[in-house]
Amino acid sequence: MGPRAQHLSREGAGRVVTTLPRAATSRVLDRIRLIARTLEDEPGLTSPELAERVGFGRRHMSLLLLRLEEHGIVVHEGRRWFPGPETVELIRG
């Protein structure tokens, strides 16, 4: 395990639990909120269009959208993406 991973890990009950620093967690949430707000403003964007709007890579955006769909933050119809049932709560929170 490298020095950065050791810094981000802690041992407990014989296993290593990896955690993100609070700043990293905050940045991830900010990125997710940016995607949710963008889809609220412009529903029906394709993954490449959304990636361009928010400044992410196309591959990263595609993978991220699939994860967000699992949590109800976005939904898709064909190639178009829309805000999901959890979007409003996420944006407010």
Tab-separated table of C-alpha atoms in Angstrom:
chain	number	residue	atom	x	y	z
A	1	MET	CA	0.000	0.000	0.000
A	2	GLY	CA	1.442	3.395	-0.992
A	3	PRO	CA	1.940	6.305	1.397
A	4	ARG	CA	-1.198	8.126	0.204
A	5	ALA	CA	-3.348	5.025	0.672
A	6	GLN	CA	-1.870	4.521	4.130
A	7	HIS	CA	-2.762	8.103	4.966
A	8	LEU	CA	-6.355	7.520	3.845
A	9	SER	CA	-6.716	4.164	5.594
A	10	ARG	CA	-7.218	3.132	9.156
A	11	GLU	CA	-7.147	-0.305	10.681
A	12	GLY	CA	-10.055	-1.619	12.660
A	13	ALA	CA	-10.898	-5.143	13.816
A	14	GLY	CA	-8.152	-6.620	11.643
A	15	ARG	CA	-9.252	-4.992	8.408
A	16	VAL	CA	-8.296	-1.840	6.586
A	17	VAL	CA	-11.061	0.678	5.929
A	18	THR	CA	-10.284	3.284	3.282
A	19	THR	CA	-11.921	6.684	3.730
A	20	LEU	CA	-11.919	9.887	1.762
A	21	PRO	CA	-10.839	13.121	3.410
A	22	ARG	CA	-13.750	15.499	4.087
A	23	ALA	CA	-12.519	17.900	1.393
A	24	ALA	CA	-12.631	15.138	-1.231
A	25	THR	CA	-16.130	14.108	-0.131
A	26	SER	CA	-17.266	17.711	-0.412
A	27	ARG	CA	-15.826	18.024	-3.925
A	28	VAL	CA	-17.587	14.844	-5.041
A	29	LEU	CA	-20.908	16.123	-3.703
A	30	ASP	CA	-20.329	19.483	-5.423
A	31	ARG	CA	-19.746	17.680	-8.737
A	32	ILE	CA	-22.899	15.614	-8.336
A	33	ARG	CA	-24.899	18.746	-7.518
A	34	LEU	CA	-23.455	20.477	-10.592
A	35	ILE	CA	-24.689	17.629	-12.781
A	36	ALA	CA	-28.115	17.648	-11.105
A	37	ARG	CA	-28.482	21.437	-11.490
A	38	THR	CA	-27.398	21.298	-15.119
A	39	LEU	CA	-30.023	18.641	-15.876
A	40	GLU	CA	-32.644	20.671	-14.003
A	41	ASP	CA	-31.805	23.662	-16.228
A	42	GLU	CA	-31.424	21.663	-19.452
A	43	PRO	CA	-33.250	18.330	-19.214
A	44	GLY	CA	-32.679	15.861	-22.016
A	45	LEU	CA	-28.964	16.367	-22.584
A	46	THR	CA	-26.921	13.464	-23.912
A	47	SER	CA	-23.918	12.266	-21.932
A	48	PRO	CA	-21.403	14.033	-24.254
A	49	GLU	CA	-23.422	17.273	-24.109
A	50	LEU	CA	-23.568	17.133	-20.323
A	51	ALA	CA	-19.844	16.363	-20.100
A	52	GLU	CA	-19.099	19.423	-22.219
A	53	ARG	CA	-21.384	21.670	-20.118
A	54	VAL	CA	-19.784	20.719	-16.789
A	55	GLY	CA	-16.216	20.196	-18.011
A	56	PHE	CA	-15.814	16.455	-17.420
A	57	GLY	CA	-14.436	13.848	-19.782
A	58	ARG	CA	-16.969	11.907	-21.827
A	59	ARG	CA	-15.985	8.519	-20.392
A	60	HIS	CA	-16.029	9.831	-16.826
A	61	MET	CA	-19.469	11.360	-17.384
A	62	SER	CA	-20.909	8.151	-18.813
A	63	LEU	CA	-19.727	6.105	-15.840
A	64	LEU	CA	-20.851	8.735	-13.356
A	65	LEU	CA	-24.337	8.953	-14.874
A	66	LEU	CA	-24.773	5.196	-14.549
A	67	ARG	CA	-23.860	5.390	-10.855
A	68	LEU	CA	-26.155	8.374	-10.287
A	69	GLU	CA	-28.979	6.503	-11.989
A	70	GLU	CA	-28.591	3.678	-9.453
A	71	HIS	CA	-29.317	6.235	-6.708
A	72	GLY	CA	-32.282	7.900	-8.424
A	73	ILE	CA	-30.472	11.179	-9.067
A	74	VAL	CA	-30.818	10.896	-12.853
A	75	VAL	CA	-32.895	8.835	-15.276
A	76	HIS	CA	-32.495	8.288	-18.975
A	77	GLU	CA	-34.735	7.774	-21.955
A	78	GLY	CA	-32.746	6.471	-24.872
A	79	ARG	CA	-29.579	8.576	-25.023
A	80	ARG	CA	-31.097	11.547	-23.146
A	81	TRP	CA	-30.655	12.173	-19.414
A	82	PHE	CA	-33.143	13.835	-17.057
A	83	PRO	CA	-33.302	14.742	-13.360
A	84	GLY	CA	-34.395	11.808	-11.233
A	85	PRO	CA	-36.706	11.600	-8.227
A	86	GLU	CA	-33.843	12.319	-5.781
A	87	THR	CA	-32.537	15.393	-7.627
A	88	VAL	CA	-34.580	18.027	-5.780
A	89	GLU	CA	-33.454	16.803	-2.348
A	90	LEU	CA	-29.844	16.679	-3.489
A	91	ILE	CA	-29.870	20.231	-4.826
A	92	ARG	CA	-31.521	21.610	-1.673
A	93	GLY	CA	-29.230	19.666	0.690
